[in-house]
mmCIF file of C-alpha atoms in Angstrom:
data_model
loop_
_atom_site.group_PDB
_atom_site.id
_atom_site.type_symbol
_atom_site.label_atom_id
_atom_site.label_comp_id
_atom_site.label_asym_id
_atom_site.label_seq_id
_atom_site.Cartn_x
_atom_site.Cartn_y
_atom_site.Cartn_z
ATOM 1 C CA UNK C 716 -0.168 -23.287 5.519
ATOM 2 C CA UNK C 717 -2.600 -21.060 4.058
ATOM 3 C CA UNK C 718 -1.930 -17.830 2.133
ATOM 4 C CA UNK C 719 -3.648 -15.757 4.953
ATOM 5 C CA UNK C 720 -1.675 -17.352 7.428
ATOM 6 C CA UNK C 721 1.507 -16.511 5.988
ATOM 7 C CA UNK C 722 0.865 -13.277 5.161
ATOM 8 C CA UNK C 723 0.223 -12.666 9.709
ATOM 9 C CA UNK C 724 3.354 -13.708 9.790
ATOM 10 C CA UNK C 725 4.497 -10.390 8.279
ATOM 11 C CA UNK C 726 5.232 -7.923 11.334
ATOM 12 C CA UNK C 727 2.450 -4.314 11.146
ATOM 13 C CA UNK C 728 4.661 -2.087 10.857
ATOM 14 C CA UNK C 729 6.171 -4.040 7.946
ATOM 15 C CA UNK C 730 3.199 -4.899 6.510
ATOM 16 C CA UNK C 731 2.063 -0.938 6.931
ATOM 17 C CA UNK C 732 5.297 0.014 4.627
ATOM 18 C CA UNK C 733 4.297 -2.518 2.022
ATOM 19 C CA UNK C 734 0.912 -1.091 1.882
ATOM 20 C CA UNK C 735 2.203 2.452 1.356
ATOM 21 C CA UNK C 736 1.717 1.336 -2.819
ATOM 22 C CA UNK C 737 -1.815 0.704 -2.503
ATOM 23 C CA UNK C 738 -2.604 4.757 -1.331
ATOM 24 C CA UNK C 739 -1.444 6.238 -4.487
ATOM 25 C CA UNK C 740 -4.901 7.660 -5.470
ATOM 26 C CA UNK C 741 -4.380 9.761 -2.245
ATOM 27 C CA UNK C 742 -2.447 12.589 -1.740
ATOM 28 C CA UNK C 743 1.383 12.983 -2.564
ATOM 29 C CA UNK C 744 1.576 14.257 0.870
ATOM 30 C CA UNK C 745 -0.859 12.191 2.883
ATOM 31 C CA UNK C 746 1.865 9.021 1.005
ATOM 32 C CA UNK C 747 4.507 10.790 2.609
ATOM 33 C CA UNK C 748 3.148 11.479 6.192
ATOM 34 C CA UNK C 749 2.567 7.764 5.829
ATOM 35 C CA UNK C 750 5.528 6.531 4.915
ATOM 36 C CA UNK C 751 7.351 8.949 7.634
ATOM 37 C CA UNK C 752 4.944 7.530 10.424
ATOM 38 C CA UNK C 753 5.557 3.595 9.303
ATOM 39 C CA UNK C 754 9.268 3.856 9.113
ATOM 40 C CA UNK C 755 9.181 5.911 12.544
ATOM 41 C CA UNK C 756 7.711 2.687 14.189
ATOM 42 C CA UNK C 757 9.427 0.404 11.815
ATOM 43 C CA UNK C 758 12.905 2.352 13.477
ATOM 44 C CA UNK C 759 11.403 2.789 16.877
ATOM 45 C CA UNK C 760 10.240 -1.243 17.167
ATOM 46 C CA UNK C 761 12.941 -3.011 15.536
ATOM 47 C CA UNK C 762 16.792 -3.234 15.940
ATOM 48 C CA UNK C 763 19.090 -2.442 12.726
ATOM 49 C CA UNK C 764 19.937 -6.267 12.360
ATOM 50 C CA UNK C 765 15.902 -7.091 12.715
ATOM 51 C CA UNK C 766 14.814 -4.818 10.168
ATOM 52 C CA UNK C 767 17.866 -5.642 7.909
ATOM 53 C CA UNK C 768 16.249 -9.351 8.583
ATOM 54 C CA UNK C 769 12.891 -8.956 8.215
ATOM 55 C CA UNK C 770 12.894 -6.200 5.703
ATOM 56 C CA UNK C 771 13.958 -8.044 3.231
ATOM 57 C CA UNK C 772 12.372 -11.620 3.766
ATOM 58 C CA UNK C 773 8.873 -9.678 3.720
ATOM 59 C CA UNK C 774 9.305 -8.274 0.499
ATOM 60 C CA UNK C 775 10.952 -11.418 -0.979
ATOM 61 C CA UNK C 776 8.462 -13.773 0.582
ATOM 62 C CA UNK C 777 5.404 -10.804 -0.448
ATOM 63 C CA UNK C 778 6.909 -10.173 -3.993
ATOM 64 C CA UNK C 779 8.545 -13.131 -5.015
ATOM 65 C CA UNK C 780 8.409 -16.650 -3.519
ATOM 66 C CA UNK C 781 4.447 -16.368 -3.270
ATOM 67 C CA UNK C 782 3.561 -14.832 -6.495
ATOM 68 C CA UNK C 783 5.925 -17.330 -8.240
ATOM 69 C CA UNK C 784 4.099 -20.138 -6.320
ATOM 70 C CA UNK C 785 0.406 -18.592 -7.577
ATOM 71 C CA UNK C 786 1.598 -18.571 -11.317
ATOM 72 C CA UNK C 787 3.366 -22.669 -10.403
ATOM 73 C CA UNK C 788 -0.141 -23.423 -9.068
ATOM 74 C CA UNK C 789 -1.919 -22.088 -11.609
ATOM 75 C CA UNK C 790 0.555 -23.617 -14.175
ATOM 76 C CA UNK C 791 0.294 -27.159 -12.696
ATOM 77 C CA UNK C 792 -3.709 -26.930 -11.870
ATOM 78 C CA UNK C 793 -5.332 -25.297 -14.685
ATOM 79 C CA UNK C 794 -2.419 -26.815 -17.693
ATOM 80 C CA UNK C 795 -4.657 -26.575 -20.184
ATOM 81 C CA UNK C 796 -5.514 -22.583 -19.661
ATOM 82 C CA UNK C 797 -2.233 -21.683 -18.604
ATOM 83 C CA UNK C 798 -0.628 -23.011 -21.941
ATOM 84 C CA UNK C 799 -2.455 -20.294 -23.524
ATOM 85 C CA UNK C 800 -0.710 -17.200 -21.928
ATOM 86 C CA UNK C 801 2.698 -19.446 -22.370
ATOM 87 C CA UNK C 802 5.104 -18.376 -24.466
ATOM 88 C CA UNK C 803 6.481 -21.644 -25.421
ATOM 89 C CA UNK C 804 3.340 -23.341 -25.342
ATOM 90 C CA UNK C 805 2.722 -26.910 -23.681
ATOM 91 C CA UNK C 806 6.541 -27.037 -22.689
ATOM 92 C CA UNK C 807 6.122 -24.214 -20.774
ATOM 93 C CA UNK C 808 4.417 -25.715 -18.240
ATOM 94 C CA UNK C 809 6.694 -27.391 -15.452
ATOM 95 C CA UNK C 810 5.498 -30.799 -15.344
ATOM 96 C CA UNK C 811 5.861 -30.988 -19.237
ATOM 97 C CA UNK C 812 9.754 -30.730 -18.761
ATOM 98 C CA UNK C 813 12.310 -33.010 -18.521
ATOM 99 C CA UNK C 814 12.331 -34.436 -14.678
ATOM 100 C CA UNK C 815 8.619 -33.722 -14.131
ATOM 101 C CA UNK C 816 7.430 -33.334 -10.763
ATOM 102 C CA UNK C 817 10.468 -34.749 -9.111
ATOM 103 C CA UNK C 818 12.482 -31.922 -10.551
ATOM 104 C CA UNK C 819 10.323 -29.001 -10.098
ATOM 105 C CA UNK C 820 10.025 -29.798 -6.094
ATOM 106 C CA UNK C 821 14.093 -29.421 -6.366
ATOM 107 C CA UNK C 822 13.721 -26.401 -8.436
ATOM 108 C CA UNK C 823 11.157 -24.295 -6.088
ATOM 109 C CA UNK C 824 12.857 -25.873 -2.770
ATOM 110 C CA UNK C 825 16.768 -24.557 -4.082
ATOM 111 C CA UNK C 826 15.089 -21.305 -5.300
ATOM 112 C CA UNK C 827 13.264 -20.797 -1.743
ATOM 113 C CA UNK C 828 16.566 -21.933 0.259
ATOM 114 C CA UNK C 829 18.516 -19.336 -1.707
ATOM 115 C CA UNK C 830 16.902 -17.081 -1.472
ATOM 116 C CA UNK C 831 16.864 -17.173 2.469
ATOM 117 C CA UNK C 832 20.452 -18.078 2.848
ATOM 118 C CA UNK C 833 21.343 -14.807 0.936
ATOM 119 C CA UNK C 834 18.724 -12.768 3.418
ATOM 120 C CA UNK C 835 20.890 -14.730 6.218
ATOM 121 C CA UNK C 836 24.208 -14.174 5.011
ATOM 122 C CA UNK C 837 23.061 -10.268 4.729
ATOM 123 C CA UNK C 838 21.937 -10.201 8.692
ATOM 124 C CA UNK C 839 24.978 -12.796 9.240
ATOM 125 C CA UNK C 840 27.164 -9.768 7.507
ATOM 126 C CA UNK C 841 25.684 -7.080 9.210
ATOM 127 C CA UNK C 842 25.874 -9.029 12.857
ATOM 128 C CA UNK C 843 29.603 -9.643 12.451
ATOM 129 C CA UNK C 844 29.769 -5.491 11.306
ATOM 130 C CA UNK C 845 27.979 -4.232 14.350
ATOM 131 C CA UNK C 846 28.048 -6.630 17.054
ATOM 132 C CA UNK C 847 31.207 -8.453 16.961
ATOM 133 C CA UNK C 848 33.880 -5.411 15.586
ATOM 134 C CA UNK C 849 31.303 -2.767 16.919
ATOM 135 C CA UNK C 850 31.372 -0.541 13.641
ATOM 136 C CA UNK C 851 28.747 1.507 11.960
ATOM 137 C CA UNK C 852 25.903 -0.734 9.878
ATOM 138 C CA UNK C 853 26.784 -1.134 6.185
ATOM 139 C CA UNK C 854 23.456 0.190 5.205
ATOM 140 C CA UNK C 855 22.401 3.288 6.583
ATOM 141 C CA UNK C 856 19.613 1.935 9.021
ATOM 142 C CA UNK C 857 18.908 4.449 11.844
ATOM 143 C CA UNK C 858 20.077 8.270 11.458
ATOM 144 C CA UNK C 859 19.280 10.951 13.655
ATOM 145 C CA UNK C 860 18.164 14.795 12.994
ATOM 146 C CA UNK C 861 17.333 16.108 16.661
ATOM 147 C CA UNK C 862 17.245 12.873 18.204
ATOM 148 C CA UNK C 863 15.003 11.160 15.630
ATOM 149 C CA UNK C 864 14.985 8.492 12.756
ATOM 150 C CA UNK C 865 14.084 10.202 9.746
ATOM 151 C CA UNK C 866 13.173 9.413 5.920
ATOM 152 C CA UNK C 867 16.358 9.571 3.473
ATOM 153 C CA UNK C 868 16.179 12.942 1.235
ATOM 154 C CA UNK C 869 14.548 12.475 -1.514
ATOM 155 C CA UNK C 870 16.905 13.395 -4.069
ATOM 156 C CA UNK C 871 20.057 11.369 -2.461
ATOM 157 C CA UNK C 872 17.097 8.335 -2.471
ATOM 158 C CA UNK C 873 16.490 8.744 -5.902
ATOM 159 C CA UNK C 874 19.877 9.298 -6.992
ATOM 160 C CA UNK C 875 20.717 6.305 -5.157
ATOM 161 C CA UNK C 876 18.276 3.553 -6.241
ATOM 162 C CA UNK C 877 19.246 4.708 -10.059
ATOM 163 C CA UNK C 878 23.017 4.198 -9.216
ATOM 164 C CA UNK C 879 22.070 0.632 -7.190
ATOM 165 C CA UNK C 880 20.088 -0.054 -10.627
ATOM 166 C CA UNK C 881 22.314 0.812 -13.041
ATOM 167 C CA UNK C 882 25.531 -1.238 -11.053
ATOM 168 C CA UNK C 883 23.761 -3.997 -10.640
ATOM 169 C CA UNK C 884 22.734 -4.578 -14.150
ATOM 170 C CA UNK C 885 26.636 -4.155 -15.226
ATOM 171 C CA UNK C 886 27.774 -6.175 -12.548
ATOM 172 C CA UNK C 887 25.314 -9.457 -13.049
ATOM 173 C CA UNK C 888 26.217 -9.031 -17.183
ATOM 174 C CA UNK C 889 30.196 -9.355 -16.482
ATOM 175 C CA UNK C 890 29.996 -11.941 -13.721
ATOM 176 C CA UNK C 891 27.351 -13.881 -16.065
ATOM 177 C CA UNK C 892 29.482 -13.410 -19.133
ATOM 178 C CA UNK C 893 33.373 -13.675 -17.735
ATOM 179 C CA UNK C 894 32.359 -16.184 -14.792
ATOM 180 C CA UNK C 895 29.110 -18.033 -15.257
ATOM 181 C CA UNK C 896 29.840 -18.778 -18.888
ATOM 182 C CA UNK C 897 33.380 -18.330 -19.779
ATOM 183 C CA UNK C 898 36.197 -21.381 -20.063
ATOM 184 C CA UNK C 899 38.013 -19.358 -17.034
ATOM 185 C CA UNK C 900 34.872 -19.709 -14.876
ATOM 186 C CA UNK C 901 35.932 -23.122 -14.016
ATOM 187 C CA UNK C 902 33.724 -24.921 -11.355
ATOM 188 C CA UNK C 903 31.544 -22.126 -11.230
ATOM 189 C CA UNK C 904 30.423 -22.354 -14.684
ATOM 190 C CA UNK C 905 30.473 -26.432 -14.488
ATOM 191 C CA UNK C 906 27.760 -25.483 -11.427
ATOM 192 C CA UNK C 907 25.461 -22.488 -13.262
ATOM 193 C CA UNK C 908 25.657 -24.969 -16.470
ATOM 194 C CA UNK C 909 24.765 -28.196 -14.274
ATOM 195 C CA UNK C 910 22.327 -26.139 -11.822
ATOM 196 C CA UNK C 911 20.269 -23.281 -13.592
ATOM 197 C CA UNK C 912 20.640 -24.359 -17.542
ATOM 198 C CA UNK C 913 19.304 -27.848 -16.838
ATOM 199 C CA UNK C 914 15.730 -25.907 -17.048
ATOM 200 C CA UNK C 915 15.343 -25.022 -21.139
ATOM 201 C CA UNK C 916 12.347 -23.239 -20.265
ATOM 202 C CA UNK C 917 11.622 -20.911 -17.673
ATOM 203 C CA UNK C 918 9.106 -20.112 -15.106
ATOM 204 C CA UNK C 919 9.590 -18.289 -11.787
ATOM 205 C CA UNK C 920 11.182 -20.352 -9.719
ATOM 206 C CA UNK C 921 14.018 -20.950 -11.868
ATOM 207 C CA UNK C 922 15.407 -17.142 -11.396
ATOM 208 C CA UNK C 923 17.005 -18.303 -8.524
ATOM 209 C CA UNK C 924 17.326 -21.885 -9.200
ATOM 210 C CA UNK C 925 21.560 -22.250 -8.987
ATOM 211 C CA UNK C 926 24.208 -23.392 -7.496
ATOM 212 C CA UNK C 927 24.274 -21.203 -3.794
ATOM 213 C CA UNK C 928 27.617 -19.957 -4.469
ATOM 214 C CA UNK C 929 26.660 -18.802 -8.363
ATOM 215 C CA UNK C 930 23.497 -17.645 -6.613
ATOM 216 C CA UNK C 931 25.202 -15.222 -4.452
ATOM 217 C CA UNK C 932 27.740 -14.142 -7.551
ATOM 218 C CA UNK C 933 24.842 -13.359 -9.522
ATOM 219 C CA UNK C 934 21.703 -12.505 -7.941
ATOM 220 C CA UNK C 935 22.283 -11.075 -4.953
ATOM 221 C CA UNK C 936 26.007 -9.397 -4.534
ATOM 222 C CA UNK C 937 25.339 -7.341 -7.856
ATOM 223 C CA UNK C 938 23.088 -5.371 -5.411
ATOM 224 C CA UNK C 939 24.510 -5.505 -2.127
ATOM 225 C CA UNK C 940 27.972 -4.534 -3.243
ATOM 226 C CA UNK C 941 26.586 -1.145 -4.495
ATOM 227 C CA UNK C 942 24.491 -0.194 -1.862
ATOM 228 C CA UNK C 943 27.467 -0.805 1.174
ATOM 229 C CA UNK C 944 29.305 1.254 -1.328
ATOM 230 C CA UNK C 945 26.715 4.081 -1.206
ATOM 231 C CA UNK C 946 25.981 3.589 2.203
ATOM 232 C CA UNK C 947 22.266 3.622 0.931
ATOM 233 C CA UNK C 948 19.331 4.047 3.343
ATOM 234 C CA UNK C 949 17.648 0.580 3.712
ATOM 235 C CA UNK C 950 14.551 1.717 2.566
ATOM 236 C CA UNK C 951 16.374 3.026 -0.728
ATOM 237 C CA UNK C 952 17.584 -0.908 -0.293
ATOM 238 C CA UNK C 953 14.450 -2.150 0.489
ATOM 239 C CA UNK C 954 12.985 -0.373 -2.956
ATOM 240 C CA UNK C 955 15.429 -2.297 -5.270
ATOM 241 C CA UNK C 956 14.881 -5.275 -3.672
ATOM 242 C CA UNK C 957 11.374 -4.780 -4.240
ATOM 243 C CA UNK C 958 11.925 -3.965 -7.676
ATOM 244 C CA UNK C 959 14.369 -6.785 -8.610
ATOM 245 C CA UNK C 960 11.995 -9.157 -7.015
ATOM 246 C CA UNK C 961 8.854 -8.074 -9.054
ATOM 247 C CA UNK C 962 11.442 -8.428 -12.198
ATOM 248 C CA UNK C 963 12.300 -12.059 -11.457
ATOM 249 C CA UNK C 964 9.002 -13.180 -10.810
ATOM 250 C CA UNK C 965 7.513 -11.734 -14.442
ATOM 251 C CA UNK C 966 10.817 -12.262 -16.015
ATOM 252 C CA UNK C 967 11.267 -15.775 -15.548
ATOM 253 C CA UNK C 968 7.549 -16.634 -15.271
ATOM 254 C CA UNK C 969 6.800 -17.692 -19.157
ATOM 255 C CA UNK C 970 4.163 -15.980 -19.924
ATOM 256 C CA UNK C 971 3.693 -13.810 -22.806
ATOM 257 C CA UNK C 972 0.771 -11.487 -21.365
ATOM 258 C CA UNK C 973 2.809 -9.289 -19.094
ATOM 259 C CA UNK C 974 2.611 -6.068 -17.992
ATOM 260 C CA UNK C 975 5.206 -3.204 -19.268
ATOM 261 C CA UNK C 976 5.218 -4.167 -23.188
ATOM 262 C CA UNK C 977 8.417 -1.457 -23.477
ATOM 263 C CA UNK C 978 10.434 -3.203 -20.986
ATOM 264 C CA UNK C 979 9.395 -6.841 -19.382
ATOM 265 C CA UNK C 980 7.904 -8.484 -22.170
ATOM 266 C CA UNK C 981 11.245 -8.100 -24.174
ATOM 267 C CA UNK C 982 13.424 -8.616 -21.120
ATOM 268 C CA UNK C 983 10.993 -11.848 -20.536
ATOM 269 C CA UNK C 984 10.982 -12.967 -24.666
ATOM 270 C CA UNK C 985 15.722 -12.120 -24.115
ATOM 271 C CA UNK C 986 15.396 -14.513 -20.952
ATOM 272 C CA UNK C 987 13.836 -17.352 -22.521
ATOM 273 C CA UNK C 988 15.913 -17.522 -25.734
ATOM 274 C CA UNK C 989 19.072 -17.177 -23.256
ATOM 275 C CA UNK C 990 17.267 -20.388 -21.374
ATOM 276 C CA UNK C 991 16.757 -21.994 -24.535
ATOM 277 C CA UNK C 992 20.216 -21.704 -26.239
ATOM 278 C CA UNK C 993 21.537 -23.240 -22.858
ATOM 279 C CA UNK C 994 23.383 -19.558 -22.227
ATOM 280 C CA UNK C 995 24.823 -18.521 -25.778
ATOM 281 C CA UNK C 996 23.830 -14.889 -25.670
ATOM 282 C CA UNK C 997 21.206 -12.948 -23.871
ATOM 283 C CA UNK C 998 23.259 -12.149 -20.587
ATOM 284 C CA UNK C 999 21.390 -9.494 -19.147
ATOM 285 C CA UNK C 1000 17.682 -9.310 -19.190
ATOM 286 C CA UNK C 1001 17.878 -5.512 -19.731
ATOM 287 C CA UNK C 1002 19.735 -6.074 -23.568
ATOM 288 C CA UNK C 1003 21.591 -2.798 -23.452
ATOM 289 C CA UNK C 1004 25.060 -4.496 -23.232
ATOM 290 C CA UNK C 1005 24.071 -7.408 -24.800
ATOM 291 C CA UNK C 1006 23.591 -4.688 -27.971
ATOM 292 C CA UNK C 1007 27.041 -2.799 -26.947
ATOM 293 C CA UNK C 1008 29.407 -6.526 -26.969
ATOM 294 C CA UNK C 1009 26.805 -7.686 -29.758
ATOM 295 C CA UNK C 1010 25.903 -11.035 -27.796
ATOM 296 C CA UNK C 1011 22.217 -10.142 -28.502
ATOM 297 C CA UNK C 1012 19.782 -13.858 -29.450
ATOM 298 C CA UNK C 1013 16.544 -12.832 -31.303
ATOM 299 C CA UNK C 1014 15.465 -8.845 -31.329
ATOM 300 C CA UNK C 1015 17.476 -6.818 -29.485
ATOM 301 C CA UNK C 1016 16.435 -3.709 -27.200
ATOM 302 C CA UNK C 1017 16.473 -1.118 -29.800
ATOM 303 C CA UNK C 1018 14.598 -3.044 -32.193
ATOM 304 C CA UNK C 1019 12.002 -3.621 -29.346
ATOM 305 C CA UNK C 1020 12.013 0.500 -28.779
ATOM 306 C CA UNK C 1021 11.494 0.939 -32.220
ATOM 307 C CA UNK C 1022 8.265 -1.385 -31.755
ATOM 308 C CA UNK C 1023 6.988 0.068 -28.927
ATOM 309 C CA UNK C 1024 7.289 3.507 -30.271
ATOM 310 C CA UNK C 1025 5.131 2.606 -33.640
ATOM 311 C CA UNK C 1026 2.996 1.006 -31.663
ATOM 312 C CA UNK C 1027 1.946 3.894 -29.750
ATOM 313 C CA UNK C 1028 2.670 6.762 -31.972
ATOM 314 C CA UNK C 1029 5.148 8.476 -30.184
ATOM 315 C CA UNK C 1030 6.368 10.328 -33.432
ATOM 316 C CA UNK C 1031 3.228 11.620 -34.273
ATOM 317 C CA UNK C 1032 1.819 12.507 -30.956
ATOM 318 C CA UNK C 1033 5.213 14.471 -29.992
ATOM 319 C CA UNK C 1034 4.576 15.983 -33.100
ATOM 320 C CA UNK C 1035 0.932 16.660 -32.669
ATOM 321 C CA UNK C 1036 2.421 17.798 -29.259
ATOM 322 C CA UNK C 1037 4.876 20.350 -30.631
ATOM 323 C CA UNK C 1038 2.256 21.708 -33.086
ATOM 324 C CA UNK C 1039 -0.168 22.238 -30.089
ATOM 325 C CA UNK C 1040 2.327 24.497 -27.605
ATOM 326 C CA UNK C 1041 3.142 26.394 -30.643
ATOM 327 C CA UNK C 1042 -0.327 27.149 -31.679
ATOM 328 C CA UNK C 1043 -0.854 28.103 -27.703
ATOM 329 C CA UNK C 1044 1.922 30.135 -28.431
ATOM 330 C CA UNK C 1045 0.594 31.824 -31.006
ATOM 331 C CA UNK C 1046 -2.559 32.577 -29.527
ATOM 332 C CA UNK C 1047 -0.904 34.399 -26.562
ATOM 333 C CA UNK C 1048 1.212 36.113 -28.525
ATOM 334 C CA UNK C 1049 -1.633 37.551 -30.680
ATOM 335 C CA UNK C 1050 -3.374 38.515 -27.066
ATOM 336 C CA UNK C 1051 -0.806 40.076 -25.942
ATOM 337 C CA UNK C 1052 -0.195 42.495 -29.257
ATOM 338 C CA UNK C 1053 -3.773 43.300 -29.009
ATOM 339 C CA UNK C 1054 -3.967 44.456 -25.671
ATOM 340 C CA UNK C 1055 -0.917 46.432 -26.798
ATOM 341 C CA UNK C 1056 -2.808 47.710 -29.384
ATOM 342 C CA UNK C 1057 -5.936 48.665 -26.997
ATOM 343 C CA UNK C 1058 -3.783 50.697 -24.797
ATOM 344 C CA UNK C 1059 -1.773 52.346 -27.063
ATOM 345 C CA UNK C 1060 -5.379 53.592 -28.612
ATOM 346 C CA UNK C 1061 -6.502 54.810 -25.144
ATOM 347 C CA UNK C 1062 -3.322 57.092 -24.804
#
């Protein structure tokens, strides 16, 4: 099936949301008018469970499981180019690794199927919720002001995705650390160990390349539990699951030309060495609590701020900064005496 195919299998008015990115050279408010009249026929067109459905698969289809087979393809077709922009050189490349071919068709196929059965399991949730004990969706889905679905306010949206972010990066480093690689995990750290850390080093497909049941532990609860906590707005869900797809996809992919030098090039350089070391440190991509409990492999996230602020100055253009408003205040102040002065003369 061709890329262009797939992609019309992608509804309009959820294609028409996913666009939204591509008008940011417009208008703040044009976005927003937008944005208002996509979700409006998103709402009007689809029922909660559909769009809790489709929403989802879109953007992990869009954002991950295609752009994770375009860097495989490009991997496996052009080796001796891609081992260039590979971290790890020649082994980075998936038919290089132990298994070969044979085990990176498992690899992509187990990543795919979970990542479906947790987009099923989510609709499967959210069926049993409002169909079968006829409650209110988990997720806010469809409100009403005057009769009509609206856009969530801004600040409760914003507020929101930083909570969802922020929970789910705690929640993934405690189930990885106390569950996924502990002596108490039992079976489910025989699976993660068996499953995910038979791949030494990464590329895309292996973010979600587990066991299903350590799949749902780690990748996907860590976000759904906060946001049926919140009672977020799907699209405040839909944005994180955006986000976290993008993150898996450059995270995992192996490269070390990626964009963000501050943040995903050290979360991807953390990810590999946690690969590599067959899970002895390196829990969370992020590093902050890695730094806190000290299970930090390599550089840690303060060392890579440090970096990143040399790199581009920050000290001395915050400084050059300061010394500018200072000299603007100057220069009003002196304005402002001397038209003092001017009309104090006049009198």
């Amino acid at each position: 099936m061709s890329l262009s195919s797939l992609l019309n299998l992608i509804p309009l008015p959820i294609a028409s949301l996913l666009a939204i990115p591509m008008l940011s050279s417009w208008s703040t408010s044009l976005n927003l008018i937008f944005l208002s009249l996509a979700w409006t026929t998103l709402a009007a067109t689809y029922s909660p469970l559909q769009l809790e459905l489709i929403g989802p698969f879109a953007l992990r289809l869009a954002l991950y499981i295609l752009p994770s087979l375009i860097f495989l393809i490009f991997d496996i077709g052009v080796p001796s180019l891609a081992v260039e922009f590979k971290a790890q050189g020649k082994w980075g490349i998936p038919t290089n690794q132990k298994g070969g071919k044979r085990k990176l068709r498992r690899v992509a196929a187990w990543s795919v199927a979970n990542v479906v059965m947790c987009v099923v399991l989510q609709a499967a949730i959210e069926f049993l919720v409002t169909d079968v004990l006829r409650m209110k969706s988990l997720l806010l889905i469809k409100g009403s002001r005057w009769g009509l679905n609206h856009l969530p306010n801004p600040w409760t949206m914003v507020k929101h995705a930083l909570i969802g972010v922020l929970s789910r990066n705690v929640l993934q480093y405690y189930i990885h650390t106390n569950l996924l690689h502990s002596p108490s995990g039992g079976r489910l750290a025989d699976w993660h160990t068996n499953w995910h850390h038979s791949i030494q080093v990464p590329y895309s497909f292996v973010a979600n390349y587990d066991h299903p049941v350590c799949h749902a532990l780690h990748r996907w609860l860590p976000l759904y539990l906060p946001a049926i906590a919140l009672r977020m707005h799907i699209l405040t869900y839909l944005l994180l699951v955006a986000f976290f797809s993008l993150e898996e996809t450059f995270v995992y992919s192996g490269y070390n030309v990626l964009p963000s030098t501050i943040m995903i090039r050290g979360m991807a350089r953390r990810t590999d060495a946690h690969m590599l070391s067959e899970g002895d440190g390196n829990y969370g991509s992020v590093g902050i609590l890695d730094w806190c409990h000290g299970t930090t492999l390599g550089k840690d996230v303060v060392e890579d701020l440090k970096a990143e602020m040399e790199k581009h100055d920050v000290e001395e253009k915050t400084g050059r900064a300061i010394d500018g408003a200072g000299d603007a205040a100057s220069g009003l102040a002196d304005k402002i005496k001397s038209k003092t002065r001017k009309g104090k003369g006049r009198k």
